[in-house]
Amino acid sequence: MDMDIDESARSAYDAVVVGGGAAGLSAALALGRARRSVLVVDAGEPRNAPAAHMHGYLSRDGMSPADFLATGRREVAAYGVELAEDRVTEAVADASEGFGVRLASGRAVHARRLIVTTGLVDELPAVEGVAERWGRDVLHCPYCHGWEVRDQPFGVIATSALSTHQALMVSQWSNDVTFFLHTVDTLPDEDWRRLAAAGVSVVVGEVAGVVVEDDRLTGVRLTDGRVHPRSAVFVAPRFRPRDGLLTALGARTDETPYGPFVAVDETGRTSVPGVWAAGNATGPAEQVVNAASAGYRAGVTVNADLLFADVDAKATA
Ligand SMILES: Cc1cc2nc3c(=O)[nH]c(=O)nc-3n(C[C@H](O)[C@H](O)[C@H](O)COP(=O)(O)OP(=O)(O)OC[C@H]3O[C@@H](n4cnc5c(N)ncnc54)[C@H](O)[C@@H]3O)c2cc1C
């Protein structure tokens, strides 16, 4: 399917990067420095936006996620990368072995290669207060926030049997961990043995909500009215990759313990020729540094792919 490509603005790019988080900007940095024409389209909803600080990125530890991305945008713009605050609504392969890309603003452009770094959506359990406190004192990743709440009384609200792993993991940051089974009925015997060995207490019963006083989480309330004093709560969201553009292009997805994710090789190449993906769009465990690394690698590989396509075409001619 061909698109009505916009002739009024620059309309053809070596690469269009969909998503301007750590993965997308890192891909753009590699491509911009390789003197490629690049458009980054970003809808401005990075996954860690609810958190005030970003941790675990060497040399940027503690920086605000917004400042981190603003710095990244400045850096890539210095190499001529074009940035659009917009949303890609459609990408279709066209006759030129490239892609027609349509933006919500109505702009349509052509990309020789596509790099999709659209991240994922964290679907939180429908427990009162969890969404409101997300990224503050309701957390999911101890590597991101565990240090900041170390030694405090933790709660872990189970969202599936896999939550045992989270309850065990956070016991590295506090020796006062209560695991609320919530709607999980049973655990394997091995889990009970491990939880006991790690000193994690287990509470059976459904959680109604988190208790908040003076803008601070102070407890976990069960549906029977019991309140357990806690000051930080961990939950595992359900991860929903923003992979609609990729699946519409026919990208293969693989089943993972966290649900289906688009399959990529070590360079981010998907099963669709000319389409790369990186960051949380391809897996929930990618932290900022990993997403940046994967994006950078995709950018480098796309540059090589373009180079060899052009060299081979000339050699054949
Ligand atoms: C509360 C919280 C705190 C976190 N804290 C940390 C931390 O301290 N340290 C750490 O390493 N990791 C942390 N993470 C994980 C971190 O958020 C991810 O590792 C990181 O955001 C992944 O980068 P990404 O580029 O893949 O995706 P994102 O950062 O989510 O960026 C994707 C971008 O693509 C855009 N987009 C989506 N669809 C489209 C479209 N169709 N068109 C245009 N743009 C689109 C989105 O709006 C978004 O801006 C945290 C996560 C959460 C939920």
Coordinates of C-alpha atoms and ligand atoms in Angstrom, one line a residue:
M1 CA 0.0 0.0 0.0
D2 CA 1.4 3.4 -1.0
M3 CA 0.9 6.5 1.1
D4 CA 0.3 10.1 0.0
I5 CA 3.8 11.3 1.1
D6 CA 3.9 14.9 2.3
E7 CA 5.8 17.0 -0.2
S8 CA 5.8 20.2 1.8
A9 CA 8.3 19.2 4.5
R10 CA 11.3 16.9 4.3
S11 CA 9.6 13.5 3.6
A12 CA 12.2 10.8 3.0
Y13 CA 14.6 9.5 5.7
D14 CA 17.2 6.8 5.9
A15 CA 15.5 5.8 9.1
V16 CA 12.4 6.7 11.1
V17 CA 12.6 5.9 14.8
V18 CA 9.2 5.4 16.4
G19 CA 9.6 6.3 20.1
G20 CA 12.0 8.7 21.7
G21 CA 12.8 7.0 24.9
A22 CA 16.3 5.7 25.9
A23 CA 16.2 3.1 23.1
G24 CA 15.0 5.3 20.3
L25 CA 17.3 8.2 21.1
S26 CA 20.3 5.9 21.3
A27 CA 19.4 4.4 17.9
A28 CA 19.2 8.0 16.6
L29 CA 22.5 9.0 18.2
A30 CA 24.3 6.1 16.3
L31 CA 22.6 6.9 13.0
G32 CA 22.9 10.7 13.3
R33 CA 26.7 10.4 14.0
A34 CA 26.8 8.1 11.0
R35 CA 25.5 11.0 8.9
R36 CA 22.1 9.4 8.2
S37 CA 18.9 11.3 7.8
V38 CA 16.8 10.3 10.8
L39 CA 13.3 11.3 12.1
V40 CA 12.4 10.4 15.7
V41 CA 8.7 10.5 16.3
D42 CA 7.9 10.5 20.0
A43 CA 4.5 10.6 21.7
G44 CA 6.1 11.7 25.0
E45 CA 4.9 8.9 27.4
P46 CA 8.1 7.2 28.6
R47 CA 7.5 4.3 31.0
N48 CA 9.3 5.7 33.9
A49 CA 7.7 9.1 33.8
P50 CA 5.9 8.6 37.1
A51 CA 9.3 8.3 38.9
A52 CA 11.1 11.4 40.1
H53 CA 14.5 9.8 39.8
M54 CA 16.2 7.3 37.5
H55 CA 18.7 4.9 39.0
G56 CA 21.2 2.4 37.7
Y57 CA 22.5 4.3 34.7
L58 CA 26.2 4.8 35.3
S59 CA 27.1 8.5 35.4
R60 CA 23.4 9.5 35.3
D61 CA 22.3 7.8 38.6
G62 CA 19.6 9.9 40.3
M63 CA 18.8 12.1 37.3
S64 CA 15.2 12.8 36.6
P65 CA 13.8 10.8 33.7
A66 CA 12.6 14.0 32.0
D67 CA 16.1 15.6 32.2
F68 CA 17.7 12.5 30.9
L69 CA 15.5 12.4 27.8
A70 CA 15.8 16.2 27.3
T71 CA 19.6 15.9 27.3
G72 CA 19.4 13.0 24.9
R73 CA 17.2 15.0 22.5
R74 CA 19.7 17.9 22.6
E75 CA 22.5 15.5 21.8
V76 CA 20.9 13.8 18.8
A77 CA 19.6 17.1 17.4
A78 CA 23.2 18.3 17.3
Y79 CA 23.9 15.6 14.7
G80 CA 21.0 16.7 12.5
V81 CA 18.4 14.2 13.8
E82 CA 14.9 15.6 13.4
L83 CA 12.6 15.2 16.3
A84 CA 8.8 15.3 16.0
E85 CA 6.4 15.4 19.0
D86 CA 3.8 13.2 17.3
R87 CA 2.5 9.7 17.2
V88 CA 3.0 7.2 14.4
T89 CA -0.4 5.7 13.6
E90 CA 0.5 3.5 10.6
A91 CA 3.6 2.0 8.9
V92 CA 3.3 0.0 5.8
A93 CA 5.8 -1.6 3.5
D94 CA 5.9 0.0 0.1
A95 CA 7.2 -1.0 -3.4
S96 CA 10.6 0.6 -2.8
E97 CA 11.6 -1.9 0.0
G98 CA 10.9 0.9 2.5
F99 CA 8.0 2.1 4.5
G100 CA 5.3 4.7 4.3
V101 CA 4.8 6.1 7.8
R102 CA 1.8 8.1 8.8
L103 CA 1.7 10.4 11.8
A104 CA -1.3 11.5 13.9
S105 CA -0.8 15.1 12.8
G106 CA -1.5 13.9 9.2
R107 CA 2.1 14.1 8.1
A108 CA 3.2 11.1 6.0
V109 CA 6.9 10.3 5.4
H110 CA 9.0 7.6 3.8
A111 CA 11.6 5.5 5.7
R112 CA 14.1 3.2 4.2
R113 CA 14.4 1.5 7.5
L114 CA 12.2 1.5 10.6
I115 CA 13.2 1.2 14.2
V116 CA 10.4 0.7 16.6
T117 CA 11.1 1.6 20.2
T118 CA 7.6 2.3 21.5
G119 CA 8.0 0.7 25.0
L120 CA 5.2 -0.9 26.9
V121 CA 2.3 -0.1 29.2
D122 CA 2.3 -1.4 32.8
E123 CA -1.2 -2.6 33.6
L124 CA -1.6 -2.4 37.3
P125 CA -3.8 -4.5 39.5
A126 CA -7.2 -2.9 40.3
V127 CA -6.2 -2.3 43.9
E128 CA -7.2 1.1 45.4
G129 CA -4.4 3.5 45.6
V130 CA -1.9 1.5 43.5
A131 CA -2.1 3.5 40.3
E132 CA -2.0 6.8 42.3
R133 CA 1.2 5.8 44.2
W134 CA 2.9 4.1 41.2
G135 CA 6.6 5.1 40.9
R136 CA 6.5 6.8 44.3
D137 CA 6.0 4.1 47.0
V138 CA 4.2 1.5 45.0
L139 CA 7.1 0.0 43.0
H140 CA 8.0 -3.0 40.8
C141 CA 11.8 -2.9 40.4
P142 CA 14.1 -3.1 43.3
Y143 CA 17.1 -2.3 41.2
C144 CA 15.4 1.0 40.3
H145 CA 14.1 2.0 43.8
G146 CA 15.1 -0.6 46.3
W147 CA 18.1 1.4 47.7
E148 CA 15.9 4.4 48.4
V149 CA 13.5 2.4 50.5
R150 CA 16.0 0.0 52.0
D151 CA 15.3 -1.5 55.5
Q152 CA 11.7 -0.2 55.4
P153 CA 8.7 -2.5 56.0
F154 CA 7.9 -3.8 52.5
G155 CA 4.7 -5.3 51.2
V156 CA 4.5 -7.4 48.1
I157 CA 1.1 -7.8 46.5
A158 CA 0.9 -11.0 44.5
T159 CA -0.5 -10.6 41.0
S160 CA 0.3 -14.2 39.9
A161 CA 2.3 -17.2 41.2
L162 CA 5.4 -15.5 39.6
S163 CA 5.2 -12.9 42.4
T164 CA 7.1 -15.2 44.7
H165 CA 10.2 -14.3 42.8
Q166 CA 9.6 -10.6 43.5
A167 CA 8.9 -11.2 47.2
L168 CA 12.2 -13.2 47.4
M169 CA 14.1 -10.6 45.4
V170 CA 13.1 -7.6 47.5
S171 CA 14.2 -9.4 50.7
Q172 CA 17.7 -8.4 49.6
W173 CA 16.7 -4.8 50.4
S174 CA 14.8 -5.3 53.7
N175 CA 14.5 -8.0 56.2
D176 CA 10.9 -7.0 56.9
V177 CA 8.9 -8.3 53.9
T178 CA 5.2 -9.3 54.0
F179 CA 3.9 -11.2 50.9
F180 CA 0.2 -10.6 50.4
L181 CA -1.2 -13.5 48.4
H182 CA -4.2 -11.3 47.4
T183 CA -6.0 -13.3 44.7
V184 CA -3.4 -16.1 44.3
D185 CA -4.9 -19.2 45.9
T186 CA -1.9 -21.6 46.1
L187 CA 1.8 -21.6 45.9
P188 CA 4.0 -24.6 45.1
D189 CA 5.7 -26.2 48.1
E190 CA 9.1 -25.0 47.0
D191 CA 7.9 -21.4 47.1
W192 CA 6.7 -21.8 50.7
R193 CA 10.1 -23.3 51.7
R194 CA 12.0 -20.5 50.0
L195 CA 9.8 -17.7 51.4
A196 CA 10.3 -19.2 54.9
A197 CA 14.1 -19.5 54.4
A198 CA 14.3 -15.8 53.3
G199 CA 12.3 -14.7 56.3
V200 CA 9.3 -13.4 54.2
S201 CA 6.0 -13.5 56.1
V202 CA 2.9 -14.5 54.0
V203 CA -0.6 -13.1 54.5
V204 CA -3.5 -14.9 53.0
G205 CA -6.5 -12.8 51.9
E206 CA -7.5 -10.3 49.3
V207 CA -6.0 -6.8 49.4
A208 CA -8.5 -3.9 49.2
G209 CA -6.1 -1.0 48.9
V210 CA -3.0 0.8 50.1
V211 CA -3.4 3.2 53.0
V212 CA -2.0 6.7 52.4
E213 CA -1.6 9.4 55.0
D214 CA 0.0 12.8 54.5
D215 CA 1.0 11.8 51.0
R216 CA 2.9 8.7 52.3
L217 CA 2.0 5.1 52.0
T218 CA 1.5 3.7 55.5
G219 CA -0.1 0.3 55.1
V220 CA -1.9 -2.4 53.2
R221 CA -5.6 -2.9 53.9
L222 CA -7.2 -6.3 53.3
T223 CA -10.9 -6.7 52.3
D224 CA -11.7 -8.0 55.8
G225 CA -10.5 -4.6 57.2
R226 CA -7.2 -5.7 58.7
V227 CA -4.4 -3.1 58.1
H228 CA -0.8 -4.1 57.9
P229 CA 1.6 -1.2 58.5
R230 CA 4.0 -1.0 55.5
S231 CA 5.8 1.9 53.9
A232 CA 6.7 0.6 50.5
V233 CA 4.8 -1.9 48.3
F234 CA 6.0 -3.9 45.3
V235 CA 3.7 -5.2 42.7
A236 CA 4.3 -6.9 39.3
P237 CA 2.2 -5.2 36.6
R238 CA 1.0 -7.1 33.5
F239 CA 3.2 -5.9 30.7
R240 CA 1.5 -4.8 27.5
P241 CA 4.0 -4.1 24.7
R242 CA 3.1 -1.2 22.4
D243 CA 3.7 -3.5 19.4
G244 CA 0.7 -2.7 17.2
L245 CA 2.8 -1.2 14.4
L246 CA 5.1 -4.2 14.5
T247 CA 2.4 -6.9 14.5
A248 CA 0.5 -5.0 11.7
L249 CA 3.7 -5.3 9.6
G250 CA 3.7 -9.0 10.3
A251 CA 6.5 -9.2 12.9
R252 CA 6.7 -12.6 14.6
T253 CA 6.0 -12.6 18.4
D254 CA 7.3 -15.2 20.8
E255 CA 5.6 -16.4 23.9
T256 CA 7.6 -15.4 27.1
P257 CA 6.8 -15.9 30.8
Y258 CA 5.6 -12.2 30.6
G259 CA 3.3 -12.8 27.6
P260 CA 3.9 -12.4 23.9
F261 CA 6.7 -10.1 22.8
V262 CA 8.0 -9.3 19.3
A263 CA 11.0 -11.6 18.5
V264 CA 14.3 -9.9 17.7
D265 CA 17.8 -11.1 17.1
E266 CA 20.8 -9.7 19.1
T267 CA 20.9 -6.6 16.8
G268 CA 17.1 -5.9 17.2
R269 CA 16.2 -7.2 13.8
T270 CA 12.6 -8.4 13.6
S271 CA 11.3 -11.1 11.3
V272 CA 10.2 -8.3 8.9
P273 CA 12.9 -7.2 6.5
G274 CA 13.9 -3.6 7.2
V275 CA 12.3 -3.4 10.6
W276 CA 14.2 -3.3 13.9
A277 CA 12.8 -3.0 17.4
A278 CA 14.5 -2.4 20.8
G279 CA 13.9 -1.5 24.4
N280 CA 10.7 -2.4 26.4
A281 CA 8.8 -3.0 23.1
T282 CA 10.8 -6.2 22.9
G283 CA 10.9 -7.2 26.6
P284 CA 9.9 -5.9 30.0
A285 CA 13.2 -6.5 31.8
E286 CA 15.1 -3.9 29.8
Q287 CA 16.1 -1.1 32.1
V288 CA 17.2 2.3 30.8
V289 CA 20.8 1.3 30.3
N290 CA 19.8 -1.9 28.5
A291 CA 17.2 -0.2 26.4
A292 CA 19.9 2.4 25.4
S293 CA 22.3 -0.3 24.6
A294 CA 19.8 -2.3 22.5
G295 CA 18.7 0.9 20.7
Y296 CA 22.3 1.9 19.9
R297 CA 23.1 -1.6 18.5
A298 CA 20.0 -1.4 16.3
G299 CA 21.1 2.0 15.0
V300 CA 24.6 0.7 14.2
T301 CA 23.2 -2.3 12.5
V302 CA 20.7 -0.3 10.4
N303 CA 23.6 2.0 9.3
A304 CA 25.5 -1.1 8.1
D305 CA 22.4 -2.6 6.5
L306 CA 21.8 0.6 4.5
L307 CA 25.5 0.9 3.5
F308 CA 25.7 -2.6 2.2
A309 CA 22.4 -2.3 0.3
D310 CA 23.7 0.8 -1.5
V311 CA 27.2 -0.7 -2.1
D312 CA 25.7 -3.9 -3.5
A313 CA 23.2 -2.1 -5.7
K314 CA 26.1 0.0 -7.2
A315 CA 28.3 -3.1 -7.6
T316 CA 25.5 -4.9 -9.4
A317 CA 24.9 -1.9 -11.7
Ligands
LIG1 C1 7.8 3.7 37.7 C2 9.0 3.2 36.9 C3 10.3 3.5 37.3 C4 11.4 3.1 36.6 N1 12.6 3.4 37.1 C5 13.7 3.0 36.5 C6 15.0 3.3 36.9 O1 15.2 4.0 38.0 N2 16.1 2.9 36.2 C7 16.0 2.1 35.1 O2 17.0 1.7 34.5 N3 14.7 1.8 34.6 C8 13.6 2.2 35.3 N4 12.4 1.9 34.8 C9 12.3 1.1 33.5 C10 12.4 2.2 32.4 O3 11.2 2.9 32.4 C11 12.6 1.5 31.0 O4 13.7 0.7 31.1 C12 12.7 2.5 29.9 O5 11.7 3.4 29.9 C13 12.7 1.7 28.5 O6 13.0 2.6 27.5 P1 12.3 2.5 26.1 O7 13.0 3.5 25.2 O8 12.3 1.1 25.6 O9 10.8 2.9 26.3 P2 10.1 4.2 26.9 O10 11.1 5.0 27.7 O11 8.8 3.8 27.5 O12 9.9 5.1 25.6 C14 9.0 4.8 24.6 C15 8.5 6.0 23.9 O13 7.8 5.7 22.7 C16 6.7 6.5 22.6 N5 5.7 5.9 21.7 C17 4.9 4.8 21.9 N6 4.1 4.6 20.9 C18 4.4 5.5 20.0 C19 4.0 5.8 18.7 N7 3.1 5.0 18.0 N8 4.5 6.9 18.0 C20 5.4 7.7 18.6 N9 5.9 7.5 19.8 C21 5.4 6.4 20.5 C22 6.2 6.7 24.0 O14 5.3 7.8 24.2 C23 7.5 6.8 24.8 O15 7.9 8.2 24.9 C24 11.3 2.3 35.5 C25 10.0 1.9 35.1 C26 8.9 2.3 35.8 C27 7.5 1.9 35.4

